[in-house]
Short mmCIF file of N, CA, C and O in Angstrom, two decimals:
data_model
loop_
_atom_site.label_atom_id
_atom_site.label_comp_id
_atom_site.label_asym_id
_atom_site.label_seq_id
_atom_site.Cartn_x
_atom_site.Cartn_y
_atom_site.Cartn_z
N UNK H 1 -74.78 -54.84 -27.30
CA UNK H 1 -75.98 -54.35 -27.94
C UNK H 1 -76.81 -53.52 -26.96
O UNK H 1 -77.46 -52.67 -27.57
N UNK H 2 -77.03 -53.49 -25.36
CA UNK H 2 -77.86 -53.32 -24.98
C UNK H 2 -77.37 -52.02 -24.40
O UNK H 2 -78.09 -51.09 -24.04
N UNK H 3 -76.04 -52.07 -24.35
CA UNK H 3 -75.01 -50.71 -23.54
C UNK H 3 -74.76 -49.90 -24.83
O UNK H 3 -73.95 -48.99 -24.66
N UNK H 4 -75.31 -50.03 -26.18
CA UNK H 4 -75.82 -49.39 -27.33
C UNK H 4 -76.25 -48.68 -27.02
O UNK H 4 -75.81 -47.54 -26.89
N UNK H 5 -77.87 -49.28 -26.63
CA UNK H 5 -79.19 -48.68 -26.36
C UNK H 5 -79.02 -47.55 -25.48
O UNK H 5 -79.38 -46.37 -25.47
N UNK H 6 -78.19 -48.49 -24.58
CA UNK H 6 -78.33 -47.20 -23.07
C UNK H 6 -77.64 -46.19 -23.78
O UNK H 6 -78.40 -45.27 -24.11
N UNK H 7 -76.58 -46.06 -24.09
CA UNK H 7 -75.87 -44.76 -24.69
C UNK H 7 -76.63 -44.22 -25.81
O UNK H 7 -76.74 -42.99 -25.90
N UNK H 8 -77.01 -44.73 -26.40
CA UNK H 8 -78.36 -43.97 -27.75
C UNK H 8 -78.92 -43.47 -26.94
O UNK H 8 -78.70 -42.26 -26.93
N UNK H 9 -79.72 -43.87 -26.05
CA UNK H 9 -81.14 -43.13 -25.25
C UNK H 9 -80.56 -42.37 -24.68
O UNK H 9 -81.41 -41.50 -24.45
N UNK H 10 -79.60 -42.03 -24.23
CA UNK H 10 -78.88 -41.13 -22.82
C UNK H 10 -78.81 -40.15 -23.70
O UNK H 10 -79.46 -39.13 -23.49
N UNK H 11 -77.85 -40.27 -25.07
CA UNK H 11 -77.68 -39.31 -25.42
C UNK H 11 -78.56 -38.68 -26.10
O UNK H 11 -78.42 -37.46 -26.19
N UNK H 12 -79.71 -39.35 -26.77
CA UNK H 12 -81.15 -38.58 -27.40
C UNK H 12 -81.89 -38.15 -26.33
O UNK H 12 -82.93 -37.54 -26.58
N UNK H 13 -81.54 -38.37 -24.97
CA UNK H 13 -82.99 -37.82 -24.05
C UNK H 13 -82.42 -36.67 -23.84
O UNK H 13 -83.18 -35.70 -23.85
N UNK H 14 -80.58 -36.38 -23.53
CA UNK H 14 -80.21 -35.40 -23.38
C UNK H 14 -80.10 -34.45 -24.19
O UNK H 14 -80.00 -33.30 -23.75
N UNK H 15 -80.11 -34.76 -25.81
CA UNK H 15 -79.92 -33.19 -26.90
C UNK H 15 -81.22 -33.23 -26.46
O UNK H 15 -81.30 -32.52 -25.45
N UNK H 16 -82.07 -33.63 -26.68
CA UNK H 16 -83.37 -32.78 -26.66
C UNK H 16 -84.07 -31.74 -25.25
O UNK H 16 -85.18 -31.21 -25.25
N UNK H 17 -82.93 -31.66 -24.05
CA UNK H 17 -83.23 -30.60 -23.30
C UNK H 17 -81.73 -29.66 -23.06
O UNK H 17 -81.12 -29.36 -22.03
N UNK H 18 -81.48 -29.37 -24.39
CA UNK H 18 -79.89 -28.71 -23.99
C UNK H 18 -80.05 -27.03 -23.38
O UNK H 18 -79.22 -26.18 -23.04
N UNK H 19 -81.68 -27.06 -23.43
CA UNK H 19 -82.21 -25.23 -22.93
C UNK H 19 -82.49 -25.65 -21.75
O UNK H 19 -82.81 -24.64 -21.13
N UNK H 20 -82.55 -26.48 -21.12
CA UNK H 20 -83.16 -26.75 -20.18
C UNK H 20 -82.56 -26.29 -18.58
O UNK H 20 -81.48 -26.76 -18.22
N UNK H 21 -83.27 -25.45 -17.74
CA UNK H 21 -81.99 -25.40 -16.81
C UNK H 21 -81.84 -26.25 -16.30
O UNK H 21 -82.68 -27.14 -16.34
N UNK H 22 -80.38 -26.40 -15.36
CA UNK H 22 -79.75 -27.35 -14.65
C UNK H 22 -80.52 -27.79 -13.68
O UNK H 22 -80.89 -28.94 -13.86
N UNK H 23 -81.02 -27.10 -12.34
CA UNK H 23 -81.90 -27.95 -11.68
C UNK H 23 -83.51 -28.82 -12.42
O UNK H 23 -83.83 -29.93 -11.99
N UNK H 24 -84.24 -28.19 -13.39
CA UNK H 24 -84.79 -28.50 -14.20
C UNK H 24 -84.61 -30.25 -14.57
O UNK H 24 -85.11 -31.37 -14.52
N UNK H 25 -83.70 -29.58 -14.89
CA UNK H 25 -82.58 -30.77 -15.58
C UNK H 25 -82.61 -32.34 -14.67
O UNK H 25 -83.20 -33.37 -15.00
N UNK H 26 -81.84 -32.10 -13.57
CA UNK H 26 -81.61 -32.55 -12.09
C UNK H 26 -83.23 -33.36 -11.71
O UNK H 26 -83.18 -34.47 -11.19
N UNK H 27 -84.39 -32.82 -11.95
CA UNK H 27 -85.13 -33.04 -11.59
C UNK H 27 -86.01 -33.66 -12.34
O UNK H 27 -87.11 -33.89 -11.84
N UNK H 28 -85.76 -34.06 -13.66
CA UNK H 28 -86.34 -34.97 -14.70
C UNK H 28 -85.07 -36.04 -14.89
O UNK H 28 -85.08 -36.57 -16.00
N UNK H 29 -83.95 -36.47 -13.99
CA UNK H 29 -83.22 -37.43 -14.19
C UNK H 29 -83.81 -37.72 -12.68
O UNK H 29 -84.77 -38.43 -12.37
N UNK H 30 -83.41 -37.37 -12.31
CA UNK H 30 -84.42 -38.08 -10.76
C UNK H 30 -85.87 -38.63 -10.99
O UNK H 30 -86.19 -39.80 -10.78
N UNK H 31 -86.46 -37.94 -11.32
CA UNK H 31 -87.82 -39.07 -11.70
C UNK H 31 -87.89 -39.88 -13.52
O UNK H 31 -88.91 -40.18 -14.14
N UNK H 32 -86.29 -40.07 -14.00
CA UNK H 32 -86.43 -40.57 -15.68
C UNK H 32 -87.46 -40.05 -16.23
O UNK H 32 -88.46 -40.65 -16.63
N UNK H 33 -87.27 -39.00 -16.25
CA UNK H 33 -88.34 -38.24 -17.15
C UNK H 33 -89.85 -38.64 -16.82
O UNK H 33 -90.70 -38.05 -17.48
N UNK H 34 -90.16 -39.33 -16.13
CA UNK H 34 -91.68 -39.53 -15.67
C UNK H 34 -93.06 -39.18 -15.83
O UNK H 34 -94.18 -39.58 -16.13
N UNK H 35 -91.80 -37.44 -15.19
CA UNK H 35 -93.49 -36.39 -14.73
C UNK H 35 -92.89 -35.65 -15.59
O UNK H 35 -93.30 -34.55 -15.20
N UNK H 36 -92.36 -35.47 -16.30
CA UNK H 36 -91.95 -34.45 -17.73
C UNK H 36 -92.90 -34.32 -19.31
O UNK H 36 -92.47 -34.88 -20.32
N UNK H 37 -93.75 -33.80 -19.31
CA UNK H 37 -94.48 -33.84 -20.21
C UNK H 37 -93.15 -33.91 -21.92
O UNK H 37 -92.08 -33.33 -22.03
N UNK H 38 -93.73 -34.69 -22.75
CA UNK H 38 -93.11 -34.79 -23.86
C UNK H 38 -93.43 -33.39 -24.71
O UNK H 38 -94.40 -32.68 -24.43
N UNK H 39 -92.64 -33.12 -25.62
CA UNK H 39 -93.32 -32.50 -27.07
C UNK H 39 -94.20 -33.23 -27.69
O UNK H 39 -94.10 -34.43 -27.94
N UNK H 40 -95.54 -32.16 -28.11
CA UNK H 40 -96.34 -32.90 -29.14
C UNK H 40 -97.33 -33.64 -28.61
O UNK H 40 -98.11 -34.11 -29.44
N UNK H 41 -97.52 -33.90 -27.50
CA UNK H 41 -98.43 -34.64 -26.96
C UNK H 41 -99.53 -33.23 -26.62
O UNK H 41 -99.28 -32.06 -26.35
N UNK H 42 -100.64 -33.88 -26.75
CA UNK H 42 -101.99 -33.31 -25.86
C UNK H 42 -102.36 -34.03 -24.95
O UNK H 42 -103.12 -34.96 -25.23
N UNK H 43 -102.09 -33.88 -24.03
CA UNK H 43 -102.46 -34.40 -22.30
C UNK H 43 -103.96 -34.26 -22.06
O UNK H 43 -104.65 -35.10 -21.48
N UNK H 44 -104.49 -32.68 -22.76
CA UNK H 44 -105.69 -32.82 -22.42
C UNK H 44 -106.59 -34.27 -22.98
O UNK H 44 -107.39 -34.81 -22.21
N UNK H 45 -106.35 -34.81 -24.39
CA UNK H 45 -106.86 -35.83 -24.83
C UNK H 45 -106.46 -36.76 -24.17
O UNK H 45 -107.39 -37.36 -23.63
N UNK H 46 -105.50 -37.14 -23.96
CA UNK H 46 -105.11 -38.13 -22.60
C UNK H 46 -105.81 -38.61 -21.45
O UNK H 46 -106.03 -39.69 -20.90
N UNK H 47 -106.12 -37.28 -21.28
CA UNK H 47 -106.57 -37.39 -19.74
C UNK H 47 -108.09 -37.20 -19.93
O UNK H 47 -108.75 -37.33 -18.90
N UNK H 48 -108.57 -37.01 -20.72
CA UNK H 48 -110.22 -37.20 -21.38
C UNK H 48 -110.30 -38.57 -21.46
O UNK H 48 -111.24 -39.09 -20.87
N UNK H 49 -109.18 -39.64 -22.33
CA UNK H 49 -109.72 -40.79 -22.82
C UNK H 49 -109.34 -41.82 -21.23
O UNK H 49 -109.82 -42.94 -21.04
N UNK H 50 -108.40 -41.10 -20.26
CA UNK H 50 -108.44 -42.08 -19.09
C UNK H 50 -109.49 -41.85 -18.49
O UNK H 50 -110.14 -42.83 -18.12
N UNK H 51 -110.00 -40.47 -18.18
CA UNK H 51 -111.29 -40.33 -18.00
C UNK H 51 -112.79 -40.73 -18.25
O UNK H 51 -113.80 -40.63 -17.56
N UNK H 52 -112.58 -41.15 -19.29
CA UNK H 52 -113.70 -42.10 -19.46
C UNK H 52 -113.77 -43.33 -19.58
O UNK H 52 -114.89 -43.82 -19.67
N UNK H 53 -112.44 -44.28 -19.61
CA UNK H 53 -112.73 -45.58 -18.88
C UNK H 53 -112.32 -45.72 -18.06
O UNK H 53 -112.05 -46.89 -17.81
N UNK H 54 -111.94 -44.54 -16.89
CA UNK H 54 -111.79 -44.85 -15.22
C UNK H 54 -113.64 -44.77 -15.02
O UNK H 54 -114.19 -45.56 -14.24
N UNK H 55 -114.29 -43.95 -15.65
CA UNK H 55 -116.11 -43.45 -15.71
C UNK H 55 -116.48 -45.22 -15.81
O UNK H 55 -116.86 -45.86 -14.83
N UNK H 56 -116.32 -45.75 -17.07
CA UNK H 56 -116.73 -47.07 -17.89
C UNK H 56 -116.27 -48.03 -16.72
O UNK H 56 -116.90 -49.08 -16.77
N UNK H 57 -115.29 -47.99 -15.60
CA UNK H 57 -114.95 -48.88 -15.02
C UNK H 57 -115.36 -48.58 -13.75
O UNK H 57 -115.20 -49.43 -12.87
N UNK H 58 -115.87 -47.47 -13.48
CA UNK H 58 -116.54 -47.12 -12.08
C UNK H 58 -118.14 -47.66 -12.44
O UNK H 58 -118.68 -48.30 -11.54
N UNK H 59 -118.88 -47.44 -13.63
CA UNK H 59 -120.14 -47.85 -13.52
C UNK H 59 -119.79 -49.38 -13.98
O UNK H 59 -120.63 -49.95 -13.29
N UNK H 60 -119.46 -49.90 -14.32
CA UNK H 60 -119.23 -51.51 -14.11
C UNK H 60 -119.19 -51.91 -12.57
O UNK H 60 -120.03 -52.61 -12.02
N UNK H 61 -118.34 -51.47 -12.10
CA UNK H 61 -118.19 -51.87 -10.33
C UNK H 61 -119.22 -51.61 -9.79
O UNK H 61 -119.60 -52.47 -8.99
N UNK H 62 -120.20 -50.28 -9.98
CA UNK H 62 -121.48 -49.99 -9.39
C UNK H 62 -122.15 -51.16 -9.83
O UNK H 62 -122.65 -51.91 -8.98
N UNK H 63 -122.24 -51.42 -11.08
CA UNK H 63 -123.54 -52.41 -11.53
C UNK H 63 -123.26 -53.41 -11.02
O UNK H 63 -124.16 -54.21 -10.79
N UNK H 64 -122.12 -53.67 -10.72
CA UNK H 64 -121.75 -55.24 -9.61
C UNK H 64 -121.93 -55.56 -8.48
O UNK H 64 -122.39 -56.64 -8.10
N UNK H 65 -121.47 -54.31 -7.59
CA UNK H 65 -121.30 -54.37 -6.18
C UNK H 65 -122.72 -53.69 -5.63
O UNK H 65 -123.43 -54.11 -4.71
N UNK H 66 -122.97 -52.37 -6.59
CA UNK H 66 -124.56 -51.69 -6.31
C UNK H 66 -125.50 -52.04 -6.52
O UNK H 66 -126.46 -51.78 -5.79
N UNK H 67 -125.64 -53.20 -8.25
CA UNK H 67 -126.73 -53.28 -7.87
C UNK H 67 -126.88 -54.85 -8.17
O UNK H 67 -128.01 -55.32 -8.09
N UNK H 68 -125.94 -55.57 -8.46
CA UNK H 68 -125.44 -57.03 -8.35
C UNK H 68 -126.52 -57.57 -9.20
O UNK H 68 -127.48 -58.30 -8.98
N UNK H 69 -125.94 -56.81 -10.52
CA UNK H 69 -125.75 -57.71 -11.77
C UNK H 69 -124.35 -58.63 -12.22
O UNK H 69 -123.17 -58.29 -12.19
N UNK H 70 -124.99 -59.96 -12.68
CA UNK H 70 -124.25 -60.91 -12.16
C UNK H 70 -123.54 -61.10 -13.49
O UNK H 70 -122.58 -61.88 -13.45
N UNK H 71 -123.88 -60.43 -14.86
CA UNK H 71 -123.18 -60.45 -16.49
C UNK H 71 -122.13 -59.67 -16.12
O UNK H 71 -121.08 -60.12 -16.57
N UNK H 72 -121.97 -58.39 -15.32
CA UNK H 72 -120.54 -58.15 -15.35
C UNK H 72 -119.71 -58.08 -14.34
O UNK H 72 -119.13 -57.04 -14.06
N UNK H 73 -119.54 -59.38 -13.57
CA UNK H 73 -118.86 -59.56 -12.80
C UNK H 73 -117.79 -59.89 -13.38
O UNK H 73 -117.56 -60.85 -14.12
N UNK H 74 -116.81 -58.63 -12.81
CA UNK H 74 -115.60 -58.66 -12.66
C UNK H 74 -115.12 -57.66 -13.58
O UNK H 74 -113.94 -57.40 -13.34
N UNK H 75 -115.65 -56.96 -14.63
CA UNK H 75 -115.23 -56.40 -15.77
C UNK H 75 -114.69 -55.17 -15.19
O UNK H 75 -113.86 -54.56 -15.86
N UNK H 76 -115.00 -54.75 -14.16
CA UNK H 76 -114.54 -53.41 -13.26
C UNK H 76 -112.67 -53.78 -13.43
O UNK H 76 -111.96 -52.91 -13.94
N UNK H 77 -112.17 -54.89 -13.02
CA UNK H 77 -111.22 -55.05 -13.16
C UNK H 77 -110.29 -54.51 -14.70
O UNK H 77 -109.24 -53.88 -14.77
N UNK H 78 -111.02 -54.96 -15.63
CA UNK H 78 -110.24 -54.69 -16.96
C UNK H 78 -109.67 -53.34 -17.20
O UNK H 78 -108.82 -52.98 -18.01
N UNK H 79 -110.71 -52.30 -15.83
CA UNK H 79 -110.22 -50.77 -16.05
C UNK H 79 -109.82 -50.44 -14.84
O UNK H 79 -110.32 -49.45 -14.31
N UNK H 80 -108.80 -51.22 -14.13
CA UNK H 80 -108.38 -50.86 -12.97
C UNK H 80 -106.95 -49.71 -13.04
O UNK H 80 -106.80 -48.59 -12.55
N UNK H 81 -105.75 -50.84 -14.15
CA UNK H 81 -104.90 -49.68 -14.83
C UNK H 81 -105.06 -47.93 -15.33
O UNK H 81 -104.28 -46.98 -15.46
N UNK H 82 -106.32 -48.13 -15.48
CA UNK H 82 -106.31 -46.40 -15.43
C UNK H 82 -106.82 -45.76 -14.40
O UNK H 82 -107.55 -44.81 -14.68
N UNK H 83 -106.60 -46.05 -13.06
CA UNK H 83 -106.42 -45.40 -11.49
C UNK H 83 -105.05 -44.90 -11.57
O UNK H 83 -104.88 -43.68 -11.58
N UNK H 84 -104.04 -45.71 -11.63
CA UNK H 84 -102.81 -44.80 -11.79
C UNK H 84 -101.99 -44.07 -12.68
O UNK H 84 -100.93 -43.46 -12.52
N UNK H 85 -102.99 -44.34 -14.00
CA UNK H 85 -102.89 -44.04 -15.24
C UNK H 85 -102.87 -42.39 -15.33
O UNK H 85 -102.07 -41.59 -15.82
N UNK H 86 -104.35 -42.23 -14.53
CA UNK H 86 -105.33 -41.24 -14.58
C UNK H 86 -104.65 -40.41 -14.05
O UNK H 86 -104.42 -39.35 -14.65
N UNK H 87 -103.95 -40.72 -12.33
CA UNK H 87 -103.08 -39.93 -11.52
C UNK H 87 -101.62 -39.06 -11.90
O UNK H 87 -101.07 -37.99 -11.62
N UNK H 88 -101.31 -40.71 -13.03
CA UNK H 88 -99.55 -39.46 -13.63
C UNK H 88 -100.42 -38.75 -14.70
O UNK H 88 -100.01 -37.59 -14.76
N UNK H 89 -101.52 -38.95 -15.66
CA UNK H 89 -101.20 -37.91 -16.43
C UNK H 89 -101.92 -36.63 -15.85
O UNK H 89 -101.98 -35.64 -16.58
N UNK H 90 -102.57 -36.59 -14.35
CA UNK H 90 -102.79 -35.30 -14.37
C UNK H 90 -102.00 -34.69 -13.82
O UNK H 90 -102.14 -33.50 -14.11
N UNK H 91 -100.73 -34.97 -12.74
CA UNK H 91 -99.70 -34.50 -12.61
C UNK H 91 -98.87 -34.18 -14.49
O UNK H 91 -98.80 -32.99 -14.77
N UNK H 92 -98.54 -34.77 -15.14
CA UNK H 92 -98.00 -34.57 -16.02
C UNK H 92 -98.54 -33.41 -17.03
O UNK H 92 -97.81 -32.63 -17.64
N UNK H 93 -100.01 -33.47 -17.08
CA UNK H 93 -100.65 -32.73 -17.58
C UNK H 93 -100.87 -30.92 -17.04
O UNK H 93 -101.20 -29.92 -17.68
N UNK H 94 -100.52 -31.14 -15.57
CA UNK H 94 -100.27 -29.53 -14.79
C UNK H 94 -98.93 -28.91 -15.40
O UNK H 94 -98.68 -27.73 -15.64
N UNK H 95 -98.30 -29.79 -15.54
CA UNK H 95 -96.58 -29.30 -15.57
C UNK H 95 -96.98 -28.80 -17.15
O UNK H 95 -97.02 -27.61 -17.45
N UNK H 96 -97.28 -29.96 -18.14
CA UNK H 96 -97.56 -29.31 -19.41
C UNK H 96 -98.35 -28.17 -19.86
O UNK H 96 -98.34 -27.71 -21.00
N UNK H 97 -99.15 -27.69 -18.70
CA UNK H 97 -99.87 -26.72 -19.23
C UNK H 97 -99.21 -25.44 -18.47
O UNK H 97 -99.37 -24.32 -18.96
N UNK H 98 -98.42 -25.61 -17.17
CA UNK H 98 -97.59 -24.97 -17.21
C UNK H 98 -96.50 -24.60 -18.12
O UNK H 98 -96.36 -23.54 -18.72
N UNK H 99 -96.05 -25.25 -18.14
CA UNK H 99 -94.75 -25.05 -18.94
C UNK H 99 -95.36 -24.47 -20.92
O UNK H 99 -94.57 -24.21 -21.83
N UNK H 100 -96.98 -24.42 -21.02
CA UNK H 100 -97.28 -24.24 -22.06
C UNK H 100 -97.93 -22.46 -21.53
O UNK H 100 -98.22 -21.59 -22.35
N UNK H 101 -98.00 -22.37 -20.67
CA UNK H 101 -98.15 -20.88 -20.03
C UNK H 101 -97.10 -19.76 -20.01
O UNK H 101 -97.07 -18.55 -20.23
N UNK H 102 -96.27 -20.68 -19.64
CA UNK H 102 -95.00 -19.86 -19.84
C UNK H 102 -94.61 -19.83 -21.21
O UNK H 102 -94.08 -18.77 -21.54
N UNK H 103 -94.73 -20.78 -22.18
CA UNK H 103 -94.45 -20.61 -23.16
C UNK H 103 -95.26 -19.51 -24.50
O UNK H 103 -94.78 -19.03 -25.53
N UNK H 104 -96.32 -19.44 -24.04
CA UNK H 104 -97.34 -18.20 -24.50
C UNK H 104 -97.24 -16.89 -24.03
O UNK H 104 -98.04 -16.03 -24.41
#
């Protein structure tokens, strides 16, 4: 069942870049597609909505550590995941707007 999967996914990740050139290519199997922006996505909204609860989780930590209010201790934590969140999609988000430059 699971060597299914792998062969389903291998072969759906691959029709969908059959234009793609070869180093191109080479270089979104080296990082599993990672930093490869999808079709259909808007990155810019992405990276707006990590943007504002990396914001929501930076003024929580201020109100804790700056000015030590003691109701939201700790809540800084709940938005820690979008520090590295924030980081792939703006790498991901350059490539997409590249690759949407060239495409215009």
């Amino acid at each position: 069942r699971v060597a299914f999967f792998l062969r389903y996914r291998r072969h759906r990740c691959n029709a969908q870049h059959t234009d793609t050139p070869a180093p191109l290519l080479a270089a979104r199997r080296a990082t599993m597609g990672l930093l490869a922006p999808a079709e259909g996505i808007n990155y810019n909204f992405i990276l707006g909505m990590y943007s504002f609860f990396l914001a929501l989780g930076a003024l929580f930590a201020g109100l804790e550590f700056g000015m030590g209010v003691e109701a939201v201790k700790g809540f800084y934590l709940v938005f820690a995941p979008f520090v590295p969140a924030f980081l792939w999609c703006t790498v991901v988000r350059s490539a997409w707007l590249s690759a949407k430059a060239k495409k215009d």
